[in-house]
Amino acid sequence: MQRAGVVLGDAGDEVVRALAPGASVLGVASLDREGAAAAASWALSSSPAVPLSDVRLLPPVRPTSIRDFVAFEEHVEGVVRSVSGGTGVPAEWYTAPAFYFGNPHSVVGARDDVEIPPGCEVFDFELEIAAVVGEHGRDLDPERARDHIVGYTILNDWSARDLQAVEMKVGLGPAKGKDSASTLGPWLVTPDELEPYRDGDGYLALEMRSWLNGTAVGRDLSSNASWTFEEMLAHASRGSWVAAGDVLGSGTCGNGGCLAELWGLAGSRDPRPLAAGDVVRLEVEGLGAVENRVVRRPIGAPGRPVRPARTRDRLRSRSGSDSVWV
């Protein structure tokens, strides 16, 4: 049975109390203070305390859309070198917060296994924070955007780097390189709980850490991003609607927030790409931790690649440009 609930207790000793039947995490978090307090009070008085270890944590929200930004300069520099073979940060990156649309249907929970995508030999994790939108809006400024963010959670944007490298040469993407899985969890933390971490420039200064098989890989502060979540949401809403349930990813933090960044800086794939049996743990101060095991796809699972394109002389570039426009 799937139920939304409230998590209580200190780290390592948490319990879950179910919310009223039919309640959702997004719905309760979007209520005003009195409504949310009443929902929590019902859970405390009417639901038994269940140890967190006895519960399967589903994603705290089922996203209506995923916009994943790339807000950390250090990450961009390392990954550009690793994925495309370029150097430095593109000048265009500095002009506005860039994002791609992810797959809201491939979201998995904080402890779920994650399959290596078909055809992938260079699998990677990405340590991110996600903001969840709780109210429809359009053409927001950063001040108004803050009121539209209903909570925060951890995001692992799993990446098939070899697939990503090929498809982005076309001038689009990432597509199949980031289509298979995204972890959201372990729960949704409301903005008021994180206000003590907000610095003088408006950033949430949360410590972010990553581990692979128990060995520390990366560590950064979320305040090292170049844009706040409010600025990213304002940009997303410019000339466009954002809706309740939309998820905005911060992009991967620097200093080892993913393996590809380290590969780009070192010039070699050390540490090696993820393989079946590896366990990736991501922690964010104030948000908790997610821990997923990498597994092989089932034997015989479909996933045959589509054949290469049929070429025609008349469809080849007439201008000599390598750009592709759609």
CSV table of N, CA, C and O in Angstrom, one decimal, residues 4-99:
chain,number,residue,atom,x,y,z
A,4,ALA,N,1.4,8.5,1.7
A,4,ALA,CA,2.3,9.6,2.1
A,4,ALA,C,2.4,9.7,3.6
A,4,ALA,O,1.5,9.3,4.3
A,5,GLY,N,3.6,10.2,4.1
A,5,GLY,CA,3.8,10.2,5.5
A,5,GLY,C,4.7,11.3,5.9
A,5,GLY,O,5.3,12.1,5.1
A,6,VAL,N,4.8,11.5,7.3
A,6,VAL,CA,5.7,12.4,7.9
A,6,VAL,C,6.8,11.7,8.5
A,6,VAL,O,6.6,10.7,9.2
A,7,VAL,N,8.1,12.1,8.3
A,7,VAL,CA,9.2,11.5,8.9
A,7,VAL,C,9.7,12.2,10.1
A,7,VAL,O,9.8,13.5,10.1
A,8,LEU,N,9.9,11.5,11.2
A,8,LEU,CA,10.2,12.1,12.5
A,8,LEU,C,11.4,11.4,13.1
A,8,LEU,O,11.7,10.3,12.8
A,9,GLY,N,12.2,12.2,13.9
A,9,GLY,CA,13.3,11.6,14.7
A,9,GLY,C,14.6,12.0,14.2
A,9,GLY,O,14.8,12.6,13.1
A,10,ASP,N,15.6,11.6,14.9
A,10,ASP,CA,17.0,12.0,14.6
A,10,ASP,C,17.5,11.0,13.5
A,10,ASP,O,17.0,9.9,13.3
A,11,ALA,N,18.6,11.4,12.8
A,11,ALA,CA,19.2,10.5,11.8
A,11,ALA,C,19.6,9.2,12.4
A,11,ALA,O,20.2,9.1,13.4
A,12,GLY,N,19.1,8.1,11.7
A,12,GLY,CA,19.4,6.8,12.1
A,12,GLY,C,18.3,6.2,13.1
A,12,GLY,O,18.3,5.0,13.4
A,13,ASP,N,17.4,7.0,13.5
A,13,ASP,CA,16.4,6.6,14.4
A,13,ASP,C,15.0,7.2,14.0
A,13,ASP,O,14.1,7.4,14.8
A,14,GLU,N,14.8,7.3,12.7
A,14,GLU,CA,13.6,7.9,12.2
A,14,GLU,C,12.4,7.0,12.2
A,14,GLU,O,12.6,5.7,12.0
A,15,VAL,N,11.3,7.5,12.3
A,15,VAL,CA,10.0,6.7,12.1
A,15,VAL,C,9.1,7.5,11.2
A,15,VAL,O,9.3,8.7,10.9
A,16,VAL,N,8.2,6.8,10.6
A,16,VAL,CA,7.2,7.4,9.6
A,16,VAL,C,5.8,7.2,10.2
A,16,VAL,O,5.4,6.1,10.7
A,17,ARG,N,5.1,8.3,10.1
A,17,ARG,CA,3.6,8.2,10.5
A,17,ARG,C,2.8,8.6,9.2
A,17,ARG,O,3.1,9.7,8.6
A,18,ALA,N,1.9,7.8,8.8
A,18,ALA,CA,1.2,8.0,7.6
A,18,ALA,C,0.2,9.2,7.7
A,18,ALA,O,-0.4,9.4,8.8
A,19,LEU,N,0.1,10.0,6.6
A,19,LEU,CA,-0.9,11.0,6.5
A,19,LEU,C,-2.2,10.4,6.2
A,19,LEU,O,-2.4,9.2,6.0
A,20,ALA,N,-3.3,11.2,6.3
A,20,ALA,CA,-4.6,10.7,6.0
A,20,ALA,C,-4.7,10.1,4.6
A,20,ALA,O,-4.0,10.5,3.7
A,21,PRO,N,-5.5,9.0,4.5
A,21,PRO,CA,-5.7,8.4,3.2
A,21,PRO,C,-6.0,9.4,2.1
A,21,PRO,O,-6.8,10.3,2.3
A,22,GLY,N,-5.3,9.2,1.0
A,22,GLY,CA,-5.6,10.1,-0.2
A,22,GLY,C,-4.7,11.4,-0.2
A,22,GLY,O,-4.6,12.1,-1.2
A,23,ALA,N,-4.0,11.7,1.0
A,23,ALA,CA,-3.1,12.8,1.0
A,23,ALA,C,-1.9,12.5,0.2
A,23,ALA,O,-1.4,11.4,0.2
A,24,SER,N,-1.3,13.6,-0.4
A,24,SER,CA,0.0,13.5,-1.1
A,24,SER,C,1.0,14.4,-0.4
A,24,SER,O,0.6,15.4,0.2
A,25,VAL,N,2.3,14.1,-0.6
A,25,VAL,CA,3.3,15.0,0.0
A,25,VAL,C,3.2,16.4,-0.6
A,25,VAL,O,3.3,17.4,0.1
A,26,LEU,N,3.1,16.4,-1.9
A,26,LEU,CA,3.0,17.7,-2.6
A,26,LEU,C,1.7,18.5,-2.1
A,26,LEU,O,1.8,19.7,-1.9
A,27,GLY,N,0.6,17.8,-2.0
A,27,GLY,CA,-0.6,18.5,-1.6
A,27,GLY,C,-0.5,19.1,-0.2
A,27,GLY,O,-0.9,20.2,0.0
A,28,VAL,N,0.1,18.3,0.7
A,28,VAL,CA,0.2,18.8,2.1
A,28,VAL,C,1.2,19.9,2.2
A,28,VAL,O,1.0,20.9,2.9
A,29,ALA,N,2.3,19.7,1.5
A,29,ALA,CA,3.4,20.8,1.6
A,29,ALA,C,2.9,22.1,0.9
A,29,ALA,O,3.4,23.1,1.3
A,30,SER,N,1.9,22.0,0.1
A,30,SER,CA,1.4,23.2,-0.6
A,30,SER,C,0.4,23.9,0.2
A,30,SER,O,0.0,25.0,-0.1
A,31,LEU,N,-0.1,23.3,1.3
A,31,LEU,CA,-1.1,24.0,2.2
A,31,LEU,C,-0.5,25.1,2.9
A,31,LEU,O,0.7,25.3,3.1
A,32,ASP,N,-1.4,26.0,3.4
A,32,ASP,CA,-0.9,27.1,4.3
A,32,ASP,C,-0.4,26.5,5.6
A,32,ASP,O,-0.6,25.3,5.9
A,33,ARG,N,0.2,27.3,6.5
A,33,ARG,CA,0.8,26.8,7.7
A,33,ARG,C,-0.3,26.0,8.6
A,33,ARG,O,0.0,25.0,9.1
A,34,GLU,N,-1.5,26.6,8.7
A,34,GLU,CA,-2.5,25.9,9.5
A,34,GLU,C,-2.9,24.6,8.9
A,34,GLU,O,-3.1,23.6,9.6
A,35,GLY,N,-3.1,24.6,7.6
A,35,GLY,CA,-3.5,23.3,6.9
A,35,GLY,C,-2.5,22.2,7.1
A,35,GLY,O,-2.8,21.1,7.3
A,36,ALA,N,-1.2,22.6,6.9
A,36,ALA,CA,-0.1,21.6,7.0
A,36,ALA,C,0.0,21.1,8.4
A,36,ALA,O,0.2,19.9,8.6
A,37,ALA,N,-0.2,22.0,9.4
A,37,ALA,CA,-0.1,21.6,10.8
A,37,ALA,C,-1.2,20.7,11.1
A,37,ALA,O,-1.0,19.7,11.9
A,38,ALA,N,-2.4,20.9,10.6
A,38,ALA,CA,-3.5,20.0,10.8
A,38,ALA,C,-3.3,18.6,10.3
A,38,ALA,O,-3.6,17.6,10.9
A,39,ALA,N,-2.7,18.6,9.0
A,39,ALA,CA,-2.4,17.3,8.4
A,39,ALA,C,-1.4,16.5,9.2
A,39,ALA,O,-1.5,15.3,9.4
A,40,ALA,N,-0.4,17.2,9.7
A,40,ALA,CA,0.7,16.6,10.5
A,40,ALA,C,0.1,16.1,11.8
A,40,ALA,O,0.4,15.0,12.3
A,41,SER,N,-0.8,16.9,12.4
A,41,SER,CA,-1.4,16.6,13.7
A,41,SER,C,-2.2,15.3,13.6
A,41,SER,O,-2.2,14.4,14.5
A,42,TRP,N,-2.9,15.2,12.5
A,42,TRP,CA,-3.7,13.9,12.2
A,42,TRP,C,-2.8,12.7,12.2
A,42,TRP,O,-3.1,11.7,12.8
A,43,ALA,N,-1.6,12.9,11.5
A,43,ALA,CA,-0.7,11.7,11.4
A,43,ALA,C,-0.2,11.4,12.7
A,43,ALA,O,-0.1,10.2,13.0
A,44,LEU,N,0.2,12.3,13.5
A,44,LEU,CA,0.7,12.1,14.9
A,44,LEU,C,-0.3,11.4,15.8
A,44,LEU,O,0.1,10.5,16.6
A,45,SER,N,-1.5,11.7,15.7
A,45,SER,CA,-2.5,11.2,16.6
A,45,SER,C,-3.2,9.9,16.1
A,45,SER,O,-3.8,9.2,16.9
A,46,SER,N,-3.2,9.7,14.8
A,46,SER,CA,-4.0,8.6,14.2
A,46,SER,C,-3.2,7.5,13.5
A,46,SER,O,-3.8,6.5,13.2
A,47,SER,N,-1.9,7.7,13.3
A,47,SER,CA,-1.1,6.7,12.6
A,47,SER,C,0.0,6.1,13.5
A,47,SER,O,0.6,6.9,14.3
A,48,PRO,N,0.2,4.8,13.5
A,48,PRO,CA,1.3,4.2,14.3
A,48,PRO,C,2.7,4.7,13.7
A,48,PRO,O,2.8,5.0,12.5
A,49,ALA,N,3.7,4.7,14.6
A,49,ALA,CA,5.0,5.0,14.2
A,49,ALA,C,5.7,3.7,13.6
A,49,ALA,O,5.8,2.7,14.3
A,50,VAL,N,6.1,3.8,12.4
A,50,VAL,CA,6.7,2.7,11.7
A,50,VAL,C,8.2,3.0,11.5
A,50,VAL,O,8.5,4.1,10.9
A,51,PRO,N,9.1,2.1,11.9
A,51,PRO,CA,10.5,2.4,11.6
A,51,PRO,C,10.8,2.7,10.2
A,51,PRO,O,10.3,2.0,9.3
A,52,LEU,N,11.6,3.7,9.9
A,52,LEU,CA,12.0,4.0,8.5
A,52,LEU,C,12.6,2.8,7.8
A,52,LEU,O,12.3,2.7,6.6
A,53,SER,N,13.3,2.0,8.5
A,53,SER,CA,13.9,0.8,7.8
A,53,SER,C,12.9,-0.2,7.3
A,53,SER,O,13.3,-1.0,6.5
A,54,ASP,N,11.7,-0.1,7.8
A,54,ASP,CA,10.6,-1.0,7.3
A,54,ASP,C,9.8,-0.5,6.2
A,54,ASP,O,8.9,-1.1,5.7
A,55,VAL,N,10.2,0.7,5.7
A,55,VAL,CA,9.4,1.4,4.7
A,55,VAL,C,10.2,1.5,3.4
A,55,VAL,O,11.4,1.8,3.4
A,56,ARG,N,9.6,1.2,2.2
A,56,ARG,CA,10.2,1.5,1.0
A,56,ARG,C,9.9,3.0,0.6
A,56,ARG,O,8.7,3.4,0.5
A,57,LEU,N,10.9,3.8,0.4
A,57,LEU,CA,10.7,5.2,0.1
A,57,LEU,C,10.6,5.4,-1.4
A,57,LEU,O,11.5,5.2,-2.2
A,58,LEU,N,9.4,5.7,-1.8
A,58,LEU,CA,9.1,6.1,-3.2
A,58,LEU,C,9.6,7.6,-3.4
A,58,LEU,O,9.8,8.3,-2.4
A,59,PRO,N,9.7,8.0,-4.6
A,59,PRO,CA,10.0,9.4,-4.8
A,59,PRO,C,9.0,10.3,-4.1
A,59,PRO,O,7.8,10.0,-4.1
A,60,PRO,N,9.4,11.4,-3.4
A,60,PRO,CA,8.5,12.2,-2.6
A,60,PRO,C,7.4,12.9,-3.5
A,60,PRO,O,6.3,13.2,-3.0
A,61,VAL,N,7.7,13.1,-4.8
A,61,VAL,CA,6.8,13.6,-5.7
A,61,VAL,C,6.9,12.9,-7.0
A,61,VAL,O,8.0,12.4,-7.3
A,62,ARG,N,5.8,12.8,-7.8
A,62,ARG,CA,5.9,12.3,-9.2
A,62,ARG,C,5.9,13.6,-10.0
A,62,ARG,O,4.9,14.2,-10.2
A,63,PRO,N,7.1,13.9,-10.6
A,63,PRO,CA,7.2,15.2,-11.3
A,63,PRO,C,6.2,15.3,-12.5
A,63,PRO,O,6.0,14.4,-13.2
A,64,THR,N,5.7,16.5,-12.7
A,64,THR,CA,5.0,16.9,-13.9
A,64,THR,C,6.0,17.2,-15.0
A,64,THR,O,5.7,17.0,-16.2
A,65,SER,N,7.1,17.7,-14.6
A,65,SER,CA,8.2,17.9,-15.6
A,65,SER,C,9.5,18.0,-14.8
A,65,SER,O,9.5,18.2,-13.6
A,66,ILE,N,10.6,17.8,-15.5
A,66,ILE,CA,12.0,18.0,-14.8
A,66,ILE,C,12.8,18.9,-15.7
A,66,ILE,O,13.1,18.6,-16.9
A,67,ARG,N,13.1,20.0,-15.1
A,67,ARG,CA,14.1,20.9,-15.8
A,67,ARG,C,15.4,20.8,-15.0
A,67,ARG,O,15.5,21.2,-13.8
A,68,ASP,N,16.4,20.3,-15.6
A,68,ASP,CA,17.7,20.1,-14.9
A,68,ASP,C,18.7,21.1,-15.4
A,68,ASP,O,19.1,21.2,-16.6
A,69,PHE,N,19.1,22.0,-14.5
A,69,PHE,CA,20.0,23.1,-14.8
A,69,PHE,C,21.5,22.6,-14.7
A,69,PHE,O,21.7,21.5,-14.3
A,70,VAL,N,22.4,23.5,-15.0
A,70,VAL,CA,23.8,23.3,-14.9
A,70,VAL,C,24.4,24.5,-14.3
A,70,VAL,O,24.9,25.4,-15.0
A,71,ALA,N,24.3,24.6,-13.0
A,71,ALA,CA,24.6,25.9,-12.3
A,71,ALA,C,26.0,26.0,-11.7
A,71,ALA,O,26.3,27.0,-11.1
A,72,PHE,N,26.8,24.9,-11.7
A,72,PHE,CA,28.1,24.9,-11.1
A,72,PHE,C,29.2,25.0,-12.1
A,72,PHE,O,29.4,24.1,-12.9
A,73,GLU,N,29.9,26.1,-12.1
A,73,GLU,CA,31.0,26.3,-13.1
A,73,GLU,C,32.0,25.3,-13.1
A,73,GLU,O,32.5,24.8,-14.2
A,74,GLU,N,32.5,24.8,-11.9
A,74,GLU,CA,33.5,23.8,-11.9
A,74,GLU,C,33.1,22.5,-12.6
A,74,GLU,O,33.9,21.8,-13.2
A,75,HIS,N,31.8,22.1,-12.4
A,75,HIS,CA,31.3,20.9,-13.0
A,75,HIS,C,31.3,21.1,-14.5
A,75,HIS,O,31.7,20.2,-15.3
A,76,VAL,N,30.9,22.2,-15.0
A,76,VAL,CA,30.9,22.5,-16.5
A,76,VAL,C,32.3,22.3,-17.1
A,76,VAL,O,32.5,21.6,-18.1
A,77,GLU,N,33.2,22.9,-16.4
A,77,GLU,CA,34.6,22.8,-16.9
A,77,GLU,C,35.1,21.4,-17.1
A,77,GLU,O,35.7,21.0,-18.1
A,78,GLY,N,34.9,20.6,-16.0
A,78,GLY,CA,35.4,19.2,-16.1
A,78,GLY,C,34.6,18.4,-17.0
A,78,GLY,O,35.2,17.6,-17.8
A,79,VAL,N,33.3,18.5,-17.1
A,79,VAL,CA,32.5,17.6,-18.0
A,79,VAL,C,32.7,18.0,-19.5
A,79,VAL,O,32.7,17.1,-20.3
A,80,VAL,N,32.8,19.3,-19.8
A,80,VAL,CA,33.1,19.7,-21.2
A,80,VAL,C,34.3,19.0,-21.7
A,80,VAL,O,34.4,18.4,-22.8
A,81,ARG,N,35.4,18.9,-20.8
A,81,ARG,CA,36.6,18.2,-21.2
A,81,ARG,C,36.4,16.7,-21.4
A,81,ARG,O,36.9,16.1,-22.2
A,82,SER,N,35.6,16.1,-20.5
A,82,SER,CA,35.4,14.7,-20.4
A,82,SER,C,34.5,14.2,-21.5
A,82,SER,O,34.7,13.2,-22.2
A,83,VAL,N,33.3,14.9,-21.7
A,83,VAL,CA,32.3,14.4,-22.6
A,83,VAL,C,32.5,14.8,-24.1
A,83,VAL,O,32.4,14.1,-25.0
A,84,SER,N,32.9,16.1,-24.3
A,84,SER,CA,33.1,16.6,-25.6
A,84,SER,C,34.5,16.8,-26.1
A,84,SER,O,34.8,17.1,-27.3
A,85,GLY,N,35.5,16.7,-25.2
A,85,GLY,CA,36.9,16.9,-25.5
A,85,GLY,C,37.3,18.4,-25.6
A,85,GLY,O,38.4,18.7,-26.0
A,86,GLY,N,36.4,19.3,-25.3
A,86,GLY,CA,36.7,20.7,-25.3
A,86,GLY,C,37.4,21.1,-24.1
A,86,GLY,O,37.8,20.4,-23.2
A,87,THR,N,37.7,22.4,-24.0
A,87,THR,CA,38.4,23.0,-22.9
A,87,THR,C,37.6,24.3,-22.4
A,87,THR,O,37.0,25.0,-23.2
A,88,GLY,N,37.7,24.5,-21.1
A,88,GLY,CA,37.1,25.8,-20.6
A,88,GLY,C,35.5,25.7,-20.5
A,88,GLY,O,34.9,24.6,-20.8
A,89,VAL,N,34.9,26.8,-20.1
A,89,VAL,CA,33.5,26.9,-20.0
A,89,VAL,C,33.0,27.7,-21.2
A,89,VAL,O,33.5,28.8,-21.4
A,90,PRO,N,32.0,27.3,-21.9
A,90,PRO,CA,31.5,28.1,-23.0
A,90,PRO,C,31.0,29.5,-22.6
A,90,PRO,O,30.4,29.6,-21.5
A,91,ALA,N,31.3,30.5,-23.3
A,91,ALA,CA,31.0,31.9,-22.9
A,91,ALA,C,29.5,32.0,-22.8
A,91,ALA,O,29.0,32.8,-21.9
A,92,GLU,N,28.7,31.3,-23.5
A,92,GLU,CA,27.2,31.4,-23.5
A,92,GLU,C,26.7,30.9,-22.1
A,92,GLU,O,25.6,31.3,-21.7
A,93,TRP,N,27.4,30.0,-21.4
A,93,TRP,CA,27.0,29.5,-20.1
A,93,TRP,C,26.8,30.7,-19.1
A,93,TRP,O,25.9,30.6,-18.3
A,94,TYR,N,27.6,31.7,-19.2
A,94,TYR,CA,27.6,32.8,-18.2
A,94,TYR,C,26.4,33.7,-18.4
A,94,TYR,O,26.1,34.6,-17.6
A,95,THR,N,25.7,33.6,-19.6
A,95,THR,CA,24.7,34.6,-19.9
A,95,THR,C,23.4,34.4,-19.2
A,95,THR,O,22.6,35.3,-18.9
A,96,ALA,N,23.0,33.1,-18.9
A,96,ALA,CA,21.8,32.7,-18.3
A,96,ALA,C,21.8,31.3,-17.8
A,96,ALA,O,22.6,30.5,-18.4
A,97,PRO,N,21.0,30.9,-16.9
A,97,PRO,CA,21.0,29.5,-16.4
A,97,PRO,C,20.4,28.6,-17.4
A,97,PRO,O,19.3,28.7,-17.9
A,98,ALA,N,21.3,27.6,-17.9
A,98,ALA,CA,20.8,26.7,-19.0
A,98,ALA,C,20.3,25.4,-18.3
A,98,ALA,O,20.7,25.0,-17.2
A,99,PHE,N,19.3,24.8,-19.0
A,99,PHE,CA,18.8,23.5,-18.5
A,99,PHE,C,18.3,22.7,-19.7
A,99,PHE,O,18.2,23.1,-20.8
